[in-house]
CSV table of C-alpha atoms in Angstrom, one decimal:
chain,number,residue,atom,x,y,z
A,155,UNK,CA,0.0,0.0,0.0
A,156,UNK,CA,0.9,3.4,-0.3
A,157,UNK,CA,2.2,5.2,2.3
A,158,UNK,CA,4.7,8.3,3.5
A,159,UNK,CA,6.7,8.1,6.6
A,160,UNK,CA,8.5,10.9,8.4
A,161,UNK,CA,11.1,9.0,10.7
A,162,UNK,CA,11.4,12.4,12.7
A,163,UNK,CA,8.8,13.1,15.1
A,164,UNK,CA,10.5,16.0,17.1
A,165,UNK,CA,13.3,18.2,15.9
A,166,UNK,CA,15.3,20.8,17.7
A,167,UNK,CA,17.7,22.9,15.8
A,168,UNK,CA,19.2,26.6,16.9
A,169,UNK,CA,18.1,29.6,14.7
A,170,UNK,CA,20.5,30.4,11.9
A,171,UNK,CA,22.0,26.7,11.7
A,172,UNK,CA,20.5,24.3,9.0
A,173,UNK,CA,17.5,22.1,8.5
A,174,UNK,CA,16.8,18.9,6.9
A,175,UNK,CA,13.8,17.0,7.3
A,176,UNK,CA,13.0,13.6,6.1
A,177,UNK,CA,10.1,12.3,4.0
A,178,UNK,CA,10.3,8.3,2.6
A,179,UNK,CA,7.4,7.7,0.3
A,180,UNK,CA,6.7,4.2,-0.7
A,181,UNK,CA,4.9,4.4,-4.4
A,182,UNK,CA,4.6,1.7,-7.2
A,183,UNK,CA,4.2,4.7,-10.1
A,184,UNK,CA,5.7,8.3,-10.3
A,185,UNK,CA,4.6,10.0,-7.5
A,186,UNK,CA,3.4,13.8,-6.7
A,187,UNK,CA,5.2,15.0,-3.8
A,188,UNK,CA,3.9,18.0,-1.1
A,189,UNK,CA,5.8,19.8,2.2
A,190,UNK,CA,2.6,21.5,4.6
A,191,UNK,CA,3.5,23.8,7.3
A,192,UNK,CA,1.3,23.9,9.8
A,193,UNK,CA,1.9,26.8,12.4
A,194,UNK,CA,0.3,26.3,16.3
A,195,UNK,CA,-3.8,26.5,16.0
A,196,UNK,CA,-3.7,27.2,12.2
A,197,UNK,CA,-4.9,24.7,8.8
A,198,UNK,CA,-2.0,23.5,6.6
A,199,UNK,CA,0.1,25.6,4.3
A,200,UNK,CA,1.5,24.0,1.1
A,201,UNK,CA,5.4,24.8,0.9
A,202,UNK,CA,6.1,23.4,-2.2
A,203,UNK,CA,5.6,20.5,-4.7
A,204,UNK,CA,7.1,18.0,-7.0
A,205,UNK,CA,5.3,16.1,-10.0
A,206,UNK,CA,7.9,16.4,-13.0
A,207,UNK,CA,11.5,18.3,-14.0
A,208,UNK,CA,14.1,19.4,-12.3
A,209,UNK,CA,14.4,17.2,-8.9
A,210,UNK,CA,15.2,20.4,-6.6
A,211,UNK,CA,12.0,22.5,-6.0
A,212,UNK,CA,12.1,25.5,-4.6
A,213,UNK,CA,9.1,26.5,-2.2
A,214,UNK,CA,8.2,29.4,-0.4
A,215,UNK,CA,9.9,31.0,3.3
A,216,UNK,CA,13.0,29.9,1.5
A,217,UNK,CA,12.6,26.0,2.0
A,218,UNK,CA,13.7,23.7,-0.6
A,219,UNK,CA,13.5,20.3,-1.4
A,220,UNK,CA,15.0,17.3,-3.4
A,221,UNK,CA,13.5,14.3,-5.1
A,222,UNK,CA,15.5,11.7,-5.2
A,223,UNK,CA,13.7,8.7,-7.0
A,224,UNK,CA,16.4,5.7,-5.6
A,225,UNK,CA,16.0,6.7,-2.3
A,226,UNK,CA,12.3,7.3,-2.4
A,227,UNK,CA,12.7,10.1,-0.7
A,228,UNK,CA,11.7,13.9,-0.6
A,229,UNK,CA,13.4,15.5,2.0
A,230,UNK,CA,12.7,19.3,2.9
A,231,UNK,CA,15.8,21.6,3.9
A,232,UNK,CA,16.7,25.0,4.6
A,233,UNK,CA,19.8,26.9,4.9
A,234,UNK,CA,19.2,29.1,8.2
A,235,UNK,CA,16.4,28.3,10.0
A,236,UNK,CA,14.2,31.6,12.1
A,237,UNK,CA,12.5,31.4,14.8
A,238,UNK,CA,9.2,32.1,12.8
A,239,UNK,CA,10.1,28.6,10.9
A,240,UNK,CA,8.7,26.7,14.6
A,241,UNK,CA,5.9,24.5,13.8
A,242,UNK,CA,5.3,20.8,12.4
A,243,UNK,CA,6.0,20.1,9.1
A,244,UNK,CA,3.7,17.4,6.9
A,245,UNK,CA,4.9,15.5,3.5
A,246,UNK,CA,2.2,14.2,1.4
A,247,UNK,CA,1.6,12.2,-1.7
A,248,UNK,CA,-1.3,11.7,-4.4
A,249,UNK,CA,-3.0,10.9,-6.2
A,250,UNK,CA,-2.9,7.6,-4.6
A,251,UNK,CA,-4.8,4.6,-7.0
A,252,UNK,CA,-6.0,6.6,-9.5
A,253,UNK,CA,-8.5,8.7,-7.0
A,254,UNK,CA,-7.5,12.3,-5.9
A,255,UNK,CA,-6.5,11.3,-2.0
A,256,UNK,CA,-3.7,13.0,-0.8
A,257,UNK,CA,-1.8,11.0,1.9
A,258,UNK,CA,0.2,12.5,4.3
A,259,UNK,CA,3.1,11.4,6.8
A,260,UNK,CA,3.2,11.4,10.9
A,261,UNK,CA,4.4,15.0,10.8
A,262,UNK,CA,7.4,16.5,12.3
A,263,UNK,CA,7.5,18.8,14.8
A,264,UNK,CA,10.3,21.6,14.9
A,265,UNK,CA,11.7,24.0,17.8
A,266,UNK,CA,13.7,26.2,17.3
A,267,UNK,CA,16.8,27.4,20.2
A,268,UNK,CA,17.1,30.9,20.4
B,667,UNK,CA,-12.1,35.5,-0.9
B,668,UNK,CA,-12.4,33.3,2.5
B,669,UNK,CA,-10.6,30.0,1.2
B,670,UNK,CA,-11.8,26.8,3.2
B,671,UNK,CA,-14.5,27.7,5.8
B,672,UNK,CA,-15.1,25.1,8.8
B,673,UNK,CA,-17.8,25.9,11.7
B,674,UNK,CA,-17.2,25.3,14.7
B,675,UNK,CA,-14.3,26.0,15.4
B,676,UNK,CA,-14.7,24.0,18.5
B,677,UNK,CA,-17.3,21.8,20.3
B,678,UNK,CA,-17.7,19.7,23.4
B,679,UNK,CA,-19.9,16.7,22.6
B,680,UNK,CA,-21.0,14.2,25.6
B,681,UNK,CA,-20.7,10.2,24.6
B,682,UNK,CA,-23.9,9.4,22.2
B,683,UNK,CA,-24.4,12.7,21.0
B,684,UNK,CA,-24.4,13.6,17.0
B,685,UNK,CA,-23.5,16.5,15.4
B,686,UNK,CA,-22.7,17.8,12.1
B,687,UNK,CA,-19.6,19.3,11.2
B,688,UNK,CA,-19.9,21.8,8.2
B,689,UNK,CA,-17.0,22.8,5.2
B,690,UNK,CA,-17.7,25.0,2.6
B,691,UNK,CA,-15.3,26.6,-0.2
B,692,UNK,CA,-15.7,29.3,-2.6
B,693,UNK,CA,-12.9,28.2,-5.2
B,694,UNK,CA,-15.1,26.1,-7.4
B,695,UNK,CA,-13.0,23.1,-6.4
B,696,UNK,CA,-14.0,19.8,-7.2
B,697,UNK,CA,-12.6,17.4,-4.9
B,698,UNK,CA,-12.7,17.7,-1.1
B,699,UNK,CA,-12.1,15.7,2.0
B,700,UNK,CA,-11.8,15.1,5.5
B,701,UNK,CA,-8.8,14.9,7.7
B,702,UNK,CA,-8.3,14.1,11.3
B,703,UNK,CA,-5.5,14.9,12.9
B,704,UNK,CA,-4.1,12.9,16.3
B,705,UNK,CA,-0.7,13.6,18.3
B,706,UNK,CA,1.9,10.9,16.5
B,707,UNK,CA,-0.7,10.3,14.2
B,708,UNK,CA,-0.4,12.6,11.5
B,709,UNK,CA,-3.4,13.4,9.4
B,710,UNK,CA,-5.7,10.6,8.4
B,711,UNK,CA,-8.3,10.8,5.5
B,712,UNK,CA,-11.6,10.4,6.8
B,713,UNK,CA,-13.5,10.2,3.4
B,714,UNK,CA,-13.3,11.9,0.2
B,715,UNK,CA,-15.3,13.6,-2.5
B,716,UNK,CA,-13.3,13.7,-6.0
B,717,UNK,CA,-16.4,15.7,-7.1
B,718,UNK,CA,-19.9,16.7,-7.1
B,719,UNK,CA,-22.2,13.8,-6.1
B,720,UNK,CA,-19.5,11.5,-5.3
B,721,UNK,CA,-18.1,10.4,-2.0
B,722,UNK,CA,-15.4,7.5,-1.0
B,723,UNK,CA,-14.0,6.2,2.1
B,724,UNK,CA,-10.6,6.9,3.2
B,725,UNK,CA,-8.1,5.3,6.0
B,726,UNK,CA,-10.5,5.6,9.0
B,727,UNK,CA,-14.2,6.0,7.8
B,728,UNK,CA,-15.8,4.2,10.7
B,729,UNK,CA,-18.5,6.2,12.6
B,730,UNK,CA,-18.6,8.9,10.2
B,731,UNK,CA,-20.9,10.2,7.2
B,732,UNK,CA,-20.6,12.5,5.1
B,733,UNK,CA,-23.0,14.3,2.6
B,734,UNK,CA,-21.7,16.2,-0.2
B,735,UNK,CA,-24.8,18.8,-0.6
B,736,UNK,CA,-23.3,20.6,-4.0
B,737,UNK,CA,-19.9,21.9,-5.2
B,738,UNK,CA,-19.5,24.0,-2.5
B,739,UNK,CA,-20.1,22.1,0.7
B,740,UNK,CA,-19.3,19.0,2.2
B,741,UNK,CA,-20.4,17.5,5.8
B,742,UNK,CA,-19.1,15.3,7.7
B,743,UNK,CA,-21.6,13.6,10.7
B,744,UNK,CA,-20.8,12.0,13.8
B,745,UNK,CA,-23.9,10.2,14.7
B,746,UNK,CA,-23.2,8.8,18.0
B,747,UNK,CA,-19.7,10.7,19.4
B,748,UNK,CA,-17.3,8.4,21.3
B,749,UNK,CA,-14.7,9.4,23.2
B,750,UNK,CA,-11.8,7.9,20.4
B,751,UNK,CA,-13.7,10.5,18.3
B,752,UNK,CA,-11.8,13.6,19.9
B,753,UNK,CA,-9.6,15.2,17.8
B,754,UNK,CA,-9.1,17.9,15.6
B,755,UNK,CA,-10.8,18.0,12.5
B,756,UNK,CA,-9.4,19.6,8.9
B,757,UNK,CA,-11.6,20.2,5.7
B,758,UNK,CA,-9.4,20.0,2.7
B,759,UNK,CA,-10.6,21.1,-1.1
B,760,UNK,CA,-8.6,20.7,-4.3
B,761,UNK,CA,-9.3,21.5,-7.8
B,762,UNK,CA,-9.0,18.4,-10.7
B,763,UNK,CA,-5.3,17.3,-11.2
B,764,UNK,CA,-2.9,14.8,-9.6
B,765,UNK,CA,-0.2,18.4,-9.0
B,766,UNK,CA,-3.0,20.9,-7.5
B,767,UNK,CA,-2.5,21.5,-3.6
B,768,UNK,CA,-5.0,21.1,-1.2
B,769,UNK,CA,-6.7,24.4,1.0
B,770,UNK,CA,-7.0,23.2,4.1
B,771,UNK,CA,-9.6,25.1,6.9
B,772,UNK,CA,-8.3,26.2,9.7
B,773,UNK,CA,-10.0,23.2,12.2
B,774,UNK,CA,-12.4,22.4,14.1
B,775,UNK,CA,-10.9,20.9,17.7
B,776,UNK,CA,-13.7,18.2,19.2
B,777,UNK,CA,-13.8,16.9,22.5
B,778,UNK,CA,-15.8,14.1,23.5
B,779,UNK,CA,-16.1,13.4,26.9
């Protein structure tokens, strides 16, 4: 079956330093790819996507991420993190059998150190 | 232009009670759904509509309904609440293709006690 996993649950990084979070997809066909943000008490915020081209999308707040087909991965990084950037992060994938579900992973969570 | 709209925002329900909770979207989307969202958990797809007139289960359908009254608006009913039904609730809409994103609302957080 289809799924996403985010091995991360909690992350703690200090600001300025780097970020990568992990996203492992498992897909029988080419799949669409999708970072959320979700900051405390509000809905989802799409980041970026993948479905085609160049492997390295760039997203929005200065996140970026790279598909990388043999890994079956899609992992989300950024060069300085902000304090703003606290909040849990979701990867997703779809369409999943044909039928427009997204799926999405356990989440991670980020804090950021002062 | 409001996006997703979810009411309530948030509700206490006692065991056995039913309720409705609504979604509406003004972005002539055709496919929404319905997410909940536990600690560890992630968000799982309660059921799906791909479009008008159409609805489909998703990972954890079980003591949910849903009704998709037109384009715009799509329900999702708790007929009898139980306490493994507290959570926090997202209504999703996307419009056709495999590469649109999804508009999530911002929530509604149930308790059932």
């Amino acid at each position: 079956a289809q799924s996403v996993t985010q091995p991360d649950i909690h992350i703690t990084v200090s600001e300025g330093a780097s970020l990568e979070l992990r996203c492992n997809y498992s897909y029988g066909a080419t799949p669409y790819l999708f970072w959320y943000v979700q900051s405390p008490g509000q809905g989802l915020q799409l980041l970026l996507k993948y479905f085609s081209g160049d492997t390295l999308v760039q997203g929005i707040k200065g996140f970026e991420a790279e598909f990388k087909r043999s890994q079956s991965s899609f992992n989300l990084r950024k060069p300085s993190v902000h304090w703003s950037d606290a909040a849990e992060y979701f990867c997703a994938v779809g369409p999943i059998q044909g039928a427009q579900k997204l799926v999405f992973g356990q989440g991670t969570r980020l804090t950021i150190n002062p | 232009n409001a996006g997703v709209t979810q009411t309530p925002k948030f509700q206490v329900l006692k065991t056995g009670q039913s309720m409705t909770l609504q979604c509406a979207q003004d972005m002539n989307h055709n496919s929404m759904y319905w997410y909940r969202q536990d600690p560890g958990m992630g968000l799982r797809l309660i059921y799906y509509s791909a479009s008008e007139g159409t609805t489909d289960k998703g990972e954890v359908p079980n003591g949910y309904n849903v009704s998709r009254l037109n384009k715009r608006e799509f329900s999702l009913r708790l007929e009898s609440a139980a306490p493994s039904q507290t959570s926090v609730y997202f209504c999703a809409s996307r419009k056709q293709g495999a590469s649109a994103e999804a508009f999530f609302g911002q929530g509604t957080r149930l308790t059932v006690v």
